[in-house]
Coordinates of C-alpha atoms in Angstrom, one line a residue:
X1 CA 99.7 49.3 73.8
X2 CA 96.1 51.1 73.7
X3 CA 95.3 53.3 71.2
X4 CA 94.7 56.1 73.8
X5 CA 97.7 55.7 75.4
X6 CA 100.6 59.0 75.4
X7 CA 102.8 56.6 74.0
X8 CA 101.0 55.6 71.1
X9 CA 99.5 58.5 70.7
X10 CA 102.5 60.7 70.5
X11 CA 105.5 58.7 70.0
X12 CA 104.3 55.1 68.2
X13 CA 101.8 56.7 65.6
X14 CA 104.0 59.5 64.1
X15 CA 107.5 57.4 64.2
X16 CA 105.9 54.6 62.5
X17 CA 103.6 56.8 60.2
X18 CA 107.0 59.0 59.4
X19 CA 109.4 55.4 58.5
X20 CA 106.7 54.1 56.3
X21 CA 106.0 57.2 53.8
X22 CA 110.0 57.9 54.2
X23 CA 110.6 54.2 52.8
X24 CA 107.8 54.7 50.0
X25 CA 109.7 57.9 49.3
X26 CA 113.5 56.2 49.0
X27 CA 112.6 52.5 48.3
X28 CA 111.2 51.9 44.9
X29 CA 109.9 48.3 46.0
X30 CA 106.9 48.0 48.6
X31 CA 108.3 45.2 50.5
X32 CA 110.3 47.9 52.7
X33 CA 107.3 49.7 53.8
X34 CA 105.4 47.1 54.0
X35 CA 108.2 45.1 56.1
X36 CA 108.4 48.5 58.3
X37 CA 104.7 48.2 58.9
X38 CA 104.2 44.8 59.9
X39 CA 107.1 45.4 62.4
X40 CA 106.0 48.6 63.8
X41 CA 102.7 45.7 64.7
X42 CA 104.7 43.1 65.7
X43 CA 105.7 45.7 68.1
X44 CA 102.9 47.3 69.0
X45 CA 101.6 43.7 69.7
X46 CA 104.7 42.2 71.7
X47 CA 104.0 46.0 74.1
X48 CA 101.8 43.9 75.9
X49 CA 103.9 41.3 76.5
X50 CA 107.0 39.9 74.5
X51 CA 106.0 36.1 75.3
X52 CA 102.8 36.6 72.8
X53 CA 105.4 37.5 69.7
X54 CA 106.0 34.1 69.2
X55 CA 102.6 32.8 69.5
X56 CA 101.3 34.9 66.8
X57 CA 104.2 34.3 64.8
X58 CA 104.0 30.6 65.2
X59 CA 100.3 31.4 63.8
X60 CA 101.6 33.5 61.0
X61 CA 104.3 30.9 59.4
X62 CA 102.1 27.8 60.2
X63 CA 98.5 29.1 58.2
X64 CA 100.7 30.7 55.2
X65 CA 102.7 27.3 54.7
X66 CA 99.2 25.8 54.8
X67 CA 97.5 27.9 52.6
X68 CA 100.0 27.3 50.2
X69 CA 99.9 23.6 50.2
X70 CA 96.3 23.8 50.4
X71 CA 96.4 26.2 46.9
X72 CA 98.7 23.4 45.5
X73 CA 96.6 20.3 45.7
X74 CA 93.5 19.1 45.2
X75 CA 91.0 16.1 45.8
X76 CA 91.0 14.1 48.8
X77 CA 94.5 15.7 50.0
X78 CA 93.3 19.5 49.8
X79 CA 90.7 18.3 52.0
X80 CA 92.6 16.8 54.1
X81 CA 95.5 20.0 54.5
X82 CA 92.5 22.1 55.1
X83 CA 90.7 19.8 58.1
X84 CA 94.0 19.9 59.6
X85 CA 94.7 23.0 59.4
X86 CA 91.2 24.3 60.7
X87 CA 91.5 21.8 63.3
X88 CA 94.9 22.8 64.5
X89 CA 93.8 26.6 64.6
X90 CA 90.6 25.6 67.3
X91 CA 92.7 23.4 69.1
X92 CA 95.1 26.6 69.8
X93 CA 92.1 28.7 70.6
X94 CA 90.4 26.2 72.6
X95 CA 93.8 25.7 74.4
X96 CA 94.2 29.3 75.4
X97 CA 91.2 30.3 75.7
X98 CA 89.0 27.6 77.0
X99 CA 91.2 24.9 79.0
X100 CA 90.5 26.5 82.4
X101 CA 86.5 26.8 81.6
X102 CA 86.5 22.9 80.6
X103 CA 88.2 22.4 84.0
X104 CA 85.1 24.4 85.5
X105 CA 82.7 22.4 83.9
X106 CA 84.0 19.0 84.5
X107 CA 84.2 20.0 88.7
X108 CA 80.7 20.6 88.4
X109 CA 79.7 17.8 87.0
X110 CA 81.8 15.5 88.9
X111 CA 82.3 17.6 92.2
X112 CA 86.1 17.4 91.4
X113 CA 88.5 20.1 92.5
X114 CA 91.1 20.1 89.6
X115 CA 92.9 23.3 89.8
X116 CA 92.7 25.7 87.0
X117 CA 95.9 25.8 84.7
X118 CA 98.0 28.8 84.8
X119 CA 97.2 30.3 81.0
X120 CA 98.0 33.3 80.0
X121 CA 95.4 34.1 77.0
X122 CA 97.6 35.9 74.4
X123 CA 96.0 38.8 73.1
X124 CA 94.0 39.0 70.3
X125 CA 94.0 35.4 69.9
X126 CA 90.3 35.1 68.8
X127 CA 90.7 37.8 65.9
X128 CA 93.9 36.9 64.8
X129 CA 92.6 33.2 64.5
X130 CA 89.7 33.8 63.0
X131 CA 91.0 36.1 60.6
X132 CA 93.6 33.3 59.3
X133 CA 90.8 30.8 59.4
X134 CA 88.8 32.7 56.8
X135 CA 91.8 32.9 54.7
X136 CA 92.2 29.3 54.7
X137 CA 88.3 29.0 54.2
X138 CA 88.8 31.2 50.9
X139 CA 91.9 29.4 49.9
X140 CA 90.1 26.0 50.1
X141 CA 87.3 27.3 48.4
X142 CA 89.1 28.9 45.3
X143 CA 90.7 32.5 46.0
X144 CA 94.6 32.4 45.0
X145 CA 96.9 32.0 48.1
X146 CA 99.1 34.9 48.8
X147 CA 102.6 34.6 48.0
X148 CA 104.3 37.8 49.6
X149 CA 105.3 36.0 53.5
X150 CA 105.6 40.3 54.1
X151 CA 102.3 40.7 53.0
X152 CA 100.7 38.0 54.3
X153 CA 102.0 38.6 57.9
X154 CA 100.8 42.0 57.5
X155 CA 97.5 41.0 57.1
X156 CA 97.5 39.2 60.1
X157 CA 99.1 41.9 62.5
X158 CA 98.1 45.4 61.0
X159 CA 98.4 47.1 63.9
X160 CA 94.6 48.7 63.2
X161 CA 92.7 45.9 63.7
X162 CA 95.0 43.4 65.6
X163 CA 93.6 43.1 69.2
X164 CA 89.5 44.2 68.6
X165 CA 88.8 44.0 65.0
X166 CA 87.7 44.2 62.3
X167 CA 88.2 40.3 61.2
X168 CA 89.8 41.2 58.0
X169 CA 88.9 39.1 54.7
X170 CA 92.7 38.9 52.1
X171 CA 90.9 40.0 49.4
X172 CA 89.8 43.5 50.7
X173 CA 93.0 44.2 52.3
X174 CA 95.6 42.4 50.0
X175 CA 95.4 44.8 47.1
X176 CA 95.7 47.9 49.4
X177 CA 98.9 46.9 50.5
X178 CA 101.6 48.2 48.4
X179 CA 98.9 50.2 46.0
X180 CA 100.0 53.7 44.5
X181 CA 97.0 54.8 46.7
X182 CA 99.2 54.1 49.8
X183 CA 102.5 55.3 48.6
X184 CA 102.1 59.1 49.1
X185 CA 100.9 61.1 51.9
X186 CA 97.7 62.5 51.2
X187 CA 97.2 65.6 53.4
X188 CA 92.9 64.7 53.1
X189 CA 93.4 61.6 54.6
X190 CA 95.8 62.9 57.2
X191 CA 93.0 65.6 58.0
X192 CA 90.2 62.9 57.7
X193 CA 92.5 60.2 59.9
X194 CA 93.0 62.4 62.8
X195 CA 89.4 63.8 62.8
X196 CA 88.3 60.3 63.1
X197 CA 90.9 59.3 65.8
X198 CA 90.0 61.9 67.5
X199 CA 86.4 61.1 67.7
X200 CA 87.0 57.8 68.8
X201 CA 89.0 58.6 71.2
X202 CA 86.5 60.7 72.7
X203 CA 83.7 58.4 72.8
X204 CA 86.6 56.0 74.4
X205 CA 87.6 58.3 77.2
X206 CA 85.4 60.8 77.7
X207 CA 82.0 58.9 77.0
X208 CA 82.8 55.0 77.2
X209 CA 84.6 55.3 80.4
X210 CA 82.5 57.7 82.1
X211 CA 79.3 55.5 81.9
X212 CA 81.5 52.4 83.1
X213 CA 82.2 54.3 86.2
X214 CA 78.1 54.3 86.4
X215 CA 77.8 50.6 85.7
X216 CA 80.8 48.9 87.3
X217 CA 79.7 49.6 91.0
X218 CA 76.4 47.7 90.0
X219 CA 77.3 45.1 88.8
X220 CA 80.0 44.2 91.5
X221 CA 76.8 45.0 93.7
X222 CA 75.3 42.4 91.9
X223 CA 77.2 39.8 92.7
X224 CA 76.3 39.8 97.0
X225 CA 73.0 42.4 96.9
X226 CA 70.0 42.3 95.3
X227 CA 69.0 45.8 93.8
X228 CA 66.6 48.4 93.6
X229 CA 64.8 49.1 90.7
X230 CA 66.7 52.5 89.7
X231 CA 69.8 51.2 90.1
X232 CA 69.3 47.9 88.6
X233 CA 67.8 49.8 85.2
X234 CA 70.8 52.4 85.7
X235 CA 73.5 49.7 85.8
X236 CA 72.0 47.9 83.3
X237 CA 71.5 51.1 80.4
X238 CA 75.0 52.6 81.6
X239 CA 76.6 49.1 80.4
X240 CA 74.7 49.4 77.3
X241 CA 76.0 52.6 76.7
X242 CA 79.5 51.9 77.8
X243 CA 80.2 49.0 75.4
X244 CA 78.4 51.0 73.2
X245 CA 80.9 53.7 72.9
X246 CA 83.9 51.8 73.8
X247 CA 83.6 49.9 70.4
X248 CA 82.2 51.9 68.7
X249 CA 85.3 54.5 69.7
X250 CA 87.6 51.4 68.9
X251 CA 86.2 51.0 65.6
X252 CA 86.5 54.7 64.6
X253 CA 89.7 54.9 65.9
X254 CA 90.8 51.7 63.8
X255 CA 89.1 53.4 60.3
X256 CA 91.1 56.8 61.0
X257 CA 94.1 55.4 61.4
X258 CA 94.5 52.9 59.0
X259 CA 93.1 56.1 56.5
X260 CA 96.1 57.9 57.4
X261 CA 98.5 54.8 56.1
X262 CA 96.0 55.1 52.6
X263 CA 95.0 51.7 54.0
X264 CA 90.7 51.1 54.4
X265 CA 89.6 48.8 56.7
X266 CA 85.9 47.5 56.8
X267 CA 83.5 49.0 58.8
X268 CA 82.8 47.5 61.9
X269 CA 80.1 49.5 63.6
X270 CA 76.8 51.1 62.1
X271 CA 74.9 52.8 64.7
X272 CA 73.3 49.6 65.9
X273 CA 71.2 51.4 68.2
X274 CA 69.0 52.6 65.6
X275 CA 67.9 48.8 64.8
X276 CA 64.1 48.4 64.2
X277 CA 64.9 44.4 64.8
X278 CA 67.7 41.7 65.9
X279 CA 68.3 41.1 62.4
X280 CA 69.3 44.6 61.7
X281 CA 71.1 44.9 64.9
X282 CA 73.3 42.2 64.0
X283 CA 74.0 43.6 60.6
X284 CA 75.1 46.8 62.3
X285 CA 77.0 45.5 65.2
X286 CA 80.5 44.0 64.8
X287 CA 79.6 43.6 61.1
X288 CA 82.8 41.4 60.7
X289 CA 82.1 39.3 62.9
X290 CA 78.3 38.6 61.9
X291 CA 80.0 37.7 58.2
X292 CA 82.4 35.8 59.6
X293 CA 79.5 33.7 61.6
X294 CA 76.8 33.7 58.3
X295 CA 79.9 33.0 55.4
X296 CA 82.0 30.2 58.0
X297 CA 79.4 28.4 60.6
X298 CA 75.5 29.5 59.7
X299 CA 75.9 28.9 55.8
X300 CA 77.8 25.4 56.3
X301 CA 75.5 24.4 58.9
X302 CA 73.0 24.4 56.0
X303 CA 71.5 28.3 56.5
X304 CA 67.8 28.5 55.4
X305 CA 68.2 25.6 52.7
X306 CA 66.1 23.0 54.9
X307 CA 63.5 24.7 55.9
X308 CA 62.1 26.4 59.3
X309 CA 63.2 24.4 61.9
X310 CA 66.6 23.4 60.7
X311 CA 66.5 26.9 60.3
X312 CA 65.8 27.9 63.6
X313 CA 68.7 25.2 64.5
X314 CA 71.4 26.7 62.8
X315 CA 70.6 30.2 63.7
X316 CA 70.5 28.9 67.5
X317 CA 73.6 27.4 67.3
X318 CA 75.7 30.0 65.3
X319 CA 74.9 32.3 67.6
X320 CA 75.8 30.1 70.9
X321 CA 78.6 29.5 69.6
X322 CA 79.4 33.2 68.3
X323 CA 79.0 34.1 72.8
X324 CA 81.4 31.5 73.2
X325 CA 83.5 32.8 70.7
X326 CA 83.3 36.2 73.0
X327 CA 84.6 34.5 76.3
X328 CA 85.0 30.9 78.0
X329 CA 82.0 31.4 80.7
X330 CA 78.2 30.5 81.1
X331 CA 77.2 34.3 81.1
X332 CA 78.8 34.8 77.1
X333 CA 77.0 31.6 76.1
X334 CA 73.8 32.9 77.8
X335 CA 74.3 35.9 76.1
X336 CA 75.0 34.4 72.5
X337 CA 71.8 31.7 73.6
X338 CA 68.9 34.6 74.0
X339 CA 70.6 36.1 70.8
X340 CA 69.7 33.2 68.6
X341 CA 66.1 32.7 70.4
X342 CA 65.4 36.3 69.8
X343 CA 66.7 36.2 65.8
X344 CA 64.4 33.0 65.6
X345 CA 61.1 34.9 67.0
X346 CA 62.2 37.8 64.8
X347 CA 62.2 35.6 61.3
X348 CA 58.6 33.9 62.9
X349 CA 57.2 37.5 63.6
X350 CA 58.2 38.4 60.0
X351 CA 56.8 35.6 58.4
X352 CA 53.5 36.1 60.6
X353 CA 53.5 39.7 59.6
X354 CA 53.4 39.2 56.1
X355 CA 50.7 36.5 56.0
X356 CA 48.1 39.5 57.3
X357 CA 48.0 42.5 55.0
X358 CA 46.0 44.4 57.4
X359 CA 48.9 44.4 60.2
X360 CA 52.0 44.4 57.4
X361 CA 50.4 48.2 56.4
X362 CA 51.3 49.2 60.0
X363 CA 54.8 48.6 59.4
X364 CA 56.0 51.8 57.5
X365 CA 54.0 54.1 60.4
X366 CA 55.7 56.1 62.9
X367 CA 54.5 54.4 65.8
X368 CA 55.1 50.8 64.0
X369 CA 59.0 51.8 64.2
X370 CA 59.1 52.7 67.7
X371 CA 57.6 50.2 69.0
X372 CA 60.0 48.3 67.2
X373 CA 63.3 49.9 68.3
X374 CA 62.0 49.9 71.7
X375 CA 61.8 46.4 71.7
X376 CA 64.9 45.5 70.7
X377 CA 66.5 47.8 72.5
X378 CA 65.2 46.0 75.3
X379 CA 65.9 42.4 74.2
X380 CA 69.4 43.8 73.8
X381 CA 70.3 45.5 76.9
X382 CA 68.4 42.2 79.1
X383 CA 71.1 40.3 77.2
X384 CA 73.9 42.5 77.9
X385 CA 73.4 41.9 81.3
X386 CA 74.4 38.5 81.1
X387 CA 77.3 39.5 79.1
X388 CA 78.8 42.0 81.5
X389 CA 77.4 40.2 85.2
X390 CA 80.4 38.0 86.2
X391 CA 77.9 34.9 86.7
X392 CA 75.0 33.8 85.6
X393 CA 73.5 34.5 89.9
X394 CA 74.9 37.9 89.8
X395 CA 72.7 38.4 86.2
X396 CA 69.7 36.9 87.3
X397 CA 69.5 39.4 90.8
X398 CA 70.1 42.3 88.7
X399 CA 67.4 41.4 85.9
X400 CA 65.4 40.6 89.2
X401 CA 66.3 44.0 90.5
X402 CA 64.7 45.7 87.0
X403 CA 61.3 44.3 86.8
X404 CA 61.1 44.8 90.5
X405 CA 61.2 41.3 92.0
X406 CA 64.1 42.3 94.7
X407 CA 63.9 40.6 98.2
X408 CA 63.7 43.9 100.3
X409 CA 65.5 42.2 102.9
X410 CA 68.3 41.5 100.7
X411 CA 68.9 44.8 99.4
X412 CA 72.4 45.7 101.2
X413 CA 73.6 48.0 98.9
X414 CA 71.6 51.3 97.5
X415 CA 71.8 54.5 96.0
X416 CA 74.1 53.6 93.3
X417 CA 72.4 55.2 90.9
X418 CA 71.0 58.7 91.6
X419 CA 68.6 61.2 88.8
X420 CA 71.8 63.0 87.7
X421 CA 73.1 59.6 86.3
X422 CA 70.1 58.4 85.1
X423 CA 69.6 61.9 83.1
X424 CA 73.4 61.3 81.5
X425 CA 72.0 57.7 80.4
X426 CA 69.3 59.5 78.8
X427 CA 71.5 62.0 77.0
X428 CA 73.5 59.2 75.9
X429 CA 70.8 56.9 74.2
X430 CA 69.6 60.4 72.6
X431 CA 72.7 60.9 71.2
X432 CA 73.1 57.4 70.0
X433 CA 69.6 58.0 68.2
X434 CA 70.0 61.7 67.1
X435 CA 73.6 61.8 65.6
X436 CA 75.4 60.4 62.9
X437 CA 78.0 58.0 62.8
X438 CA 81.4 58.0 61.3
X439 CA 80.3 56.2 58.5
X440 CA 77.6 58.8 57.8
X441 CA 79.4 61.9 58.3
X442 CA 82.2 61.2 55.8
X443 CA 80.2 59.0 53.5
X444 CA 81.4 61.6 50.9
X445 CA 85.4 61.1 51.3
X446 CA 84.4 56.5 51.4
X447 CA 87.0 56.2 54.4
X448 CA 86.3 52.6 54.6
X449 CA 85.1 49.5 53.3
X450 CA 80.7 48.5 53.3
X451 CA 80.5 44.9 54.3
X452 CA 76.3 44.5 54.2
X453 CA 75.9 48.1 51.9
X454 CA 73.5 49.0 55.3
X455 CA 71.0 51.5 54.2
X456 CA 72.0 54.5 55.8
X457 CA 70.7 54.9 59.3
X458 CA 68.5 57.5 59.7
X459 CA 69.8 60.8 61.9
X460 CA 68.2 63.6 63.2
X461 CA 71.4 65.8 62.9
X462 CA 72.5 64.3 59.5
X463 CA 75.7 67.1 59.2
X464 CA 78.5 65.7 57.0
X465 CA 82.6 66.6 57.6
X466 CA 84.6 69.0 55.3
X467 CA 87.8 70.6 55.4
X468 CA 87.1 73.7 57.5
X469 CA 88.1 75.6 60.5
X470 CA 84.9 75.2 62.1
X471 CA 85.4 71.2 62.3
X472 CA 89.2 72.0 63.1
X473 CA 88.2 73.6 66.0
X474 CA 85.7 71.0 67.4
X475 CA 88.3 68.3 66.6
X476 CA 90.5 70.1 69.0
X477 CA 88.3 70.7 71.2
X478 CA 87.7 66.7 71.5
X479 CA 90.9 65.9 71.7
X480 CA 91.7 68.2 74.5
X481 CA 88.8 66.8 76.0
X482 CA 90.0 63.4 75.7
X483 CA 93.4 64.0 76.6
X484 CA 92.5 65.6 79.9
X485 CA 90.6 62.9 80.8
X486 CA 93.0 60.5 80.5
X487 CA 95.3 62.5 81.9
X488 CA 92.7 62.4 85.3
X489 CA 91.7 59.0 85.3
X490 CA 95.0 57.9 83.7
X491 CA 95.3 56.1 80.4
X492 CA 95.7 52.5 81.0
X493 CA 91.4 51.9 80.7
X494 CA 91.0 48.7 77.9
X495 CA 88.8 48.5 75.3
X496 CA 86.1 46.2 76.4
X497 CA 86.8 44.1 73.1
X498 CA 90.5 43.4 74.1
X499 CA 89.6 40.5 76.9
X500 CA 87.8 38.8 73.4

């Protein structure tokens, strides 16, 4: 089930919204609302399809039995519940999600012709894993295990976050459940929930989808043409913009909701656009998943402990591994690859910055900043190409296309991209630049939960929400807006974060 589907929308939301505050009402105990809740996911999850029920559930029993055996000993044998518990959780990933690209590897190497299993990757499967793997993580490391089964496997499948995030951590989200805060209806968070759906929802269908219609006919160019330079660099920014919106629309959507049940998720999306530097894109783009990567993989690898180039190591391989984490194919661990080299010559450029007073006085100037954000903006979107191209060929001809190495010959395919487009990508990297995001405009009401305490990100429009019929009547506006186009171009478009 999407979020911006009718059904959800209009018959999922409100019946399950109306059976929870009806059984906080009636039922003095919070296990009935919070059993209604965590069905109302299980059934929002099984939607899809009913054969990934018990998957998840398999998931569910199997790391709450561990983490309380793993809470119960200690020594040699807590290490040992935990390694096998880890291990059994990557095996299942690596299973579903990986099996077929091992098969792809091992024919290349060996010129084989093994035929690729017939695996159906259950959805959700790398947040609902990682998610139970940090729990475990914190269990091993000293945080109480949870006792409630209800409240555990609420954690897991709150509907919210389930299938794109946030990864959630049991100690921001086990207090919340069953809390006074989330026993009444609050008619603010209601007001605040719906304005926030509402605006994710727009980016999602109006804004998100709109530039993939810009971006998908280049990229499937890509894959048999070489490109012209316009359409190459229009491809390439639409993409950028698309996945842009679409999760940042996903992660808006997630926050109002969840507001709505009195629940706060973390925030998952910081107007990373407005980075001056990989570093700070990365702590403004799928936050939970950057912590999940420093706290669980870069940290235990040894961080910055040993020096530079063990360093440099670590940073390189957290972030191959964080592509692969993103899908089983050469193009994600390309991706996740020029991500750790570029975080690498960021912490050298910062080092050699500071070792020259005369440039590091440069560094608070106008000019200094956008030359900055124009840069990585750029390393960005040249990795996102490898992200969205289907194969590493089909990357390397578009990239080709944009720095205006095309064979002219092999151009078959033009005019993909004409001024109007490339004036709407324009609009929309000035709105990612001039407005605020969620976060910002409703700092004032705390809708959700800081993860890095960002500074605030600065805004040319800095307006902030309030109960008032002006935002009443944009709200409506947007979701009319929304709603007709999915209406038009019908309502089954994924979040790009759902194949992950």
């Amino acid at each position: 089930m999407l979020f911006t589907q009718f059904e959800f929308l209009f018959l999922f939301l409100p019946v399950t919204f109306a059976g929870y505050f009806l059984l906080a009402r009636f039922v003095a105990s919070p296990a009935a609302r919070l059993s209604w809740l965590a069905a109302a996911s299980l059934t929002f999850y099984g939607y899809w399809d009913i054969h990934f029920v018990p998957i998840i559930l398999v998931s569910i029993v199997f790391n709450y039995t561990m983490g309380l055996l793993i809470a119960g000993q200690s020594g040699k044998a807590r290490s040992g519940l935990f390694a096998a518990a880890i291990t059994l959780n990557l095996a299942a990933l690596a299973f579903y999600k990986y099996t077929n690209f091992g098969i792809q590897i091992l024919n290349a190497l060996t010129a084989s012709k093994y035929p690729a299993l017939a695996i159906v990757l259950p959805l959700g499967i790398s947040f609902f894993t990682f998610t139970q793997i940090a729990y475990l993580a914190d269990v091993y490391g000293g945080y109480s295990s949870e006792r409630s089964f209800v409240k555990y496997g609420l954690f897991v499948t709150y509907f919210p976050h389930l299938v794109a995030g946030p990864i959630l951590h049991h100690r921001e989200m086990m207090p919340q459940f069953g809390s006074e805060d989330s026993r009444k209806i609050s008619i603010e968070n209601v007001a605040i929930g719906l304005t926030i759906l509402t605006i994710g929802l727009f980016k999602k269908s109006f804004i998100a989808d709109g530039f993939g219609m810009v971006a998908n006919p280049v990229f499937q160019a890509a894959n048999s043409s070489h490109l012209h330079l316009i359409d190459a660099w229009g491809g390439a920014l639409a993409y950028s913009l698309q996945i842009y919106f679409d999760f940042s629309g996903y992660s808006d959507m997630a926050i109002g909701i969840s507001i709505m049940f009195g629940i706060k998720l973390p925030f998952n999306f910081d107007s990373p656009y407005k980075s001056q530097s990989i570093v700070e894109f990365w702590r403004r783009w799928h936050i939970s998943l950057s912590r999940f990567l420093r706290d669980y993989l870069y940290i235990p690898l040894g961080g910055n402990r040993h020096g530079e180039h063990r360093r440099n190591a670590n940073l390189f391989t957290t972030m191959l591994l964080g592509g692969l984490w993103h899908g089983a194919g050469f193009t994600f661990m390309i991706w996740g690859a020029l991500h750790g080299l570029f975080l690498i010559v960021n912490h050298r450029w910062g080092k050699f910055v500071e070792k020259r007073p005369g440039l590091a006085r440069y560094t608070g100037t106008v000019w200094y900043a956008a030359a900055a954000l124009f840069l990585t903006q750029s390393a960005v979107v040249l990795a996102w190409v490898f992200f969205r191209a289907d194969n590493p060929n089909a990357a390397v001809r578009l990239i080709k296309g944009m720095i205006g190495l095309s064979s002219p010959e092999k151009i078959t395919i033009t005019n993909l991209v004409d001024s109007r487009l490339m004036i709407a990508i324009f609009v929309g990297y000035g709105a990612c630049l001039v407005l605020p995001n969620v976060n910002a405009m409703f700092e004032n009401w705390k809708v959700g939960l800081e993860t890095y305490h960002n500074p605030r990100p600065w805004s040319v429009l800095g307006f902030k929400w309030r109960p008032s019929l002006t935002w009443a009547i944009g709200t409506s506006v947007a979701l009319v807006a929304a709603v007709l186009m999915n209406i038009i171009a019908g309502d089954t478009s994924q979040f790009l974060y759902f194949q992950f």
